[in-house]
PDB file of C-alpha atoms in Angstrom:
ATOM      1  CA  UNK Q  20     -16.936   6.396 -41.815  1.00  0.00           C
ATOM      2  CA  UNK Q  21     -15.332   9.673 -41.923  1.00  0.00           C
ATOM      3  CA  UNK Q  22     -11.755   9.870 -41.264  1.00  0.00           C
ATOM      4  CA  UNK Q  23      -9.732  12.459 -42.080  1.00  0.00           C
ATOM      5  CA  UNK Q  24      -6.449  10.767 -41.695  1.00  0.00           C
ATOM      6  CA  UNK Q  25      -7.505   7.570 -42.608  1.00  0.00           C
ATOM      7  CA  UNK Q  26      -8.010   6.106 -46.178  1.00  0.00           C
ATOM      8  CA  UNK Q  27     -11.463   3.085 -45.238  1.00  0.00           C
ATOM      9  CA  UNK Q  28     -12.955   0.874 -47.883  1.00  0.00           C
ATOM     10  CA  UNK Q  29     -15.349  -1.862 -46.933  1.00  0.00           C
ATOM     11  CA  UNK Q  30     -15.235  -4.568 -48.994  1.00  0.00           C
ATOM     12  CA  UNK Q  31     -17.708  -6.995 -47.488  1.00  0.00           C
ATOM     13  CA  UNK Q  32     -17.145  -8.030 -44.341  1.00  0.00           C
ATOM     14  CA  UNK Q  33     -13.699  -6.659 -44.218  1.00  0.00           C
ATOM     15  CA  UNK Q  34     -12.457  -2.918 -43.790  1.00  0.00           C
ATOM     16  CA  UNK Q  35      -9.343  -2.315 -45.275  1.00  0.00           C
ATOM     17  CA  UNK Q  36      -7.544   0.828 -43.633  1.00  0.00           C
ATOM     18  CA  UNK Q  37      -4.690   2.967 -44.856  1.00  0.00           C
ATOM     19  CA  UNK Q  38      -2.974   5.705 -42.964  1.00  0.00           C
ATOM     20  CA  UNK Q  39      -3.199   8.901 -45.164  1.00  0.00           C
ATOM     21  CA  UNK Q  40      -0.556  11.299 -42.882  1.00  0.00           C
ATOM     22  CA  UNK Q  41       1.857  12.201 -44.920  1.00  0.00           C
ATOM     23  CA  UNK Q  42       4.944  12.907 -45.792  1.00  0.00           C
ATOM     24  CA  UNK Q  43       6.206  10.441 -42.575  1.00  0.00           C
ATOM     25  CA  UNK Q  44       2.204   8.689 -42.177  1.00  0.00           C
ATOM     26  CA  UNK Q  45       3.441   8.770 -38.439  1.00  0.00           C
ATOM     27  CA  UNK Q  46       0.994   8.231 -35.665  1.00  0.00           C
ATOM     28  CA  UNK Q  47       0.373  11.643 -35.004  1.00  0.00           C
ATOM     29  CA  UNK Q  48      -3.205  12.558 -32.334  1.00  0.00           C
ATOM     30  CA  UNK Q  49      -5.079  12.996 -35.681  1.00  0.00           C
ATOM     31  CA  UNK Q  50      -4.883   9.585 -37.013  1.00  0.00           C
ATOM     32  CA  UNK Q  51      -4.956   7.845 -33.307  1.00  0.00           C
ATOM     33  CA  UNK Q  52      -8.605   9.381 -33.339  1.00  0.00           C
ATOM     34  CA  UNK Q  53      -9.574   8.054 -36.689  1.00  0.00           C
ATOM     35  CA  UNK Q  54      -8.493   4.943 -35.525  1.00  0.00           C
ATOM     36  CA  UNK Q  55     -10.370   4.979 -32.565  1.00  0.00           C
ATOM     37  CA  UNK Q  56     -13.645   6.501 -34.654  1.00  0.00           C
ATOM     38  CA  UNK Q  57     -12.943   3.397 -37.415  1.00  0.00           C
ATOM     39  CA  UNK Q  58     -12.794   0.735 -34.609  1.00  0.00           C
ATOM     40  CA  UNK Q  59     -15.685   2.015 -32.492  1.00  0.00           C
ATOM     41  CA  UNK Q  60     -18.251   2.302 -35.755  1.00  0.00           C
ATOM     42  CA  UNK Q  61     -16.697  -0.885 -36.544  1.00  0.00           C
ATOM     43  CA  UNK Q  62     -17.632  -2.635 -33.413  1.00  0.00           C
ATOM     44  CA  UNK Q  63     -21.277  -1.517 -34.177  1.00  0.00           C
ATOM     45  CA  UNK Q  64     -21.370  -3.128 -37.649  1.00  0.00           C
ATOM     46  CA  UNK Q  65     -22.651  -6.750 -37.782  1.00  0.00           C
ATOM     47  CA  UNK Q  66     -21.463  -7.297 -40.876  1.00  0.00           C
ATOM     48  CA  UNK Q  67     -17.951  -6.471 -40.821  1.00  0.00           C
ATOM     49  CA  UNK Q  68     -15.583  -9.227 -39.911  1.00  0.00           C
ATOM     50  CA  UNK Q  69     -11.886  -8.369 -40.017  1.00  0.00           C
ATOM     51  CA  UNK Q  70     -10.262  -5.015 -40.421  1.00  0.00           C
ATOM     52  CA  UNK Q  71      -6.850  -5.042 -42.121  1.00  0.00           C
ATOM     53  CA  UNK Q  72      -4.277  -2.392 -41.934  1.00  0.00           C
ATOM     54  CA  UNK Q  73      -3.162  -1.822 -45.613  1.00  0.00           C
ATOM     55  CA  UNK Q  74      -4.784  -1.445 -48.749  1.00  0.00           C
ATOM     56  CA  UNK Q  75      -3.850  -4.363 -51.763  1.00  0.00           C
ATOM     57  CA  UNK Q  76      -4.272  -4.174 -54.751  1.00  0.00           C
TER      58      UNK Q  76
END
């Protein structure tokens, strides 16, 4: 996936998704289309399950 605004990692069947905007990582038009990009390839994917919003460490 390739976001600009977005920091993805797929860990098996999960994609864990980080907003990378700073300083504020506010909703700006930017990240609303990475989101959109991450959930549409997601929705393609048979093997991804769950996305989460945050990354954990």
């Amino acid at each position: 996936m390739e976001c600009t605004k977005l920091i993805v990692e797929k860990q098996g069947g999960f994609v864990v998704a980080a907003i990378n905007n700073p300083p504020a990582n506010a909703l700006g038009q930017l990240v609303l289309a990475d989101l959109n990009t991450l959930l549409d390839e997601s929705s393609n994917d048979n093997e991804i399950r769950a996305i989460c919003n945050n990354r954990f460490k």
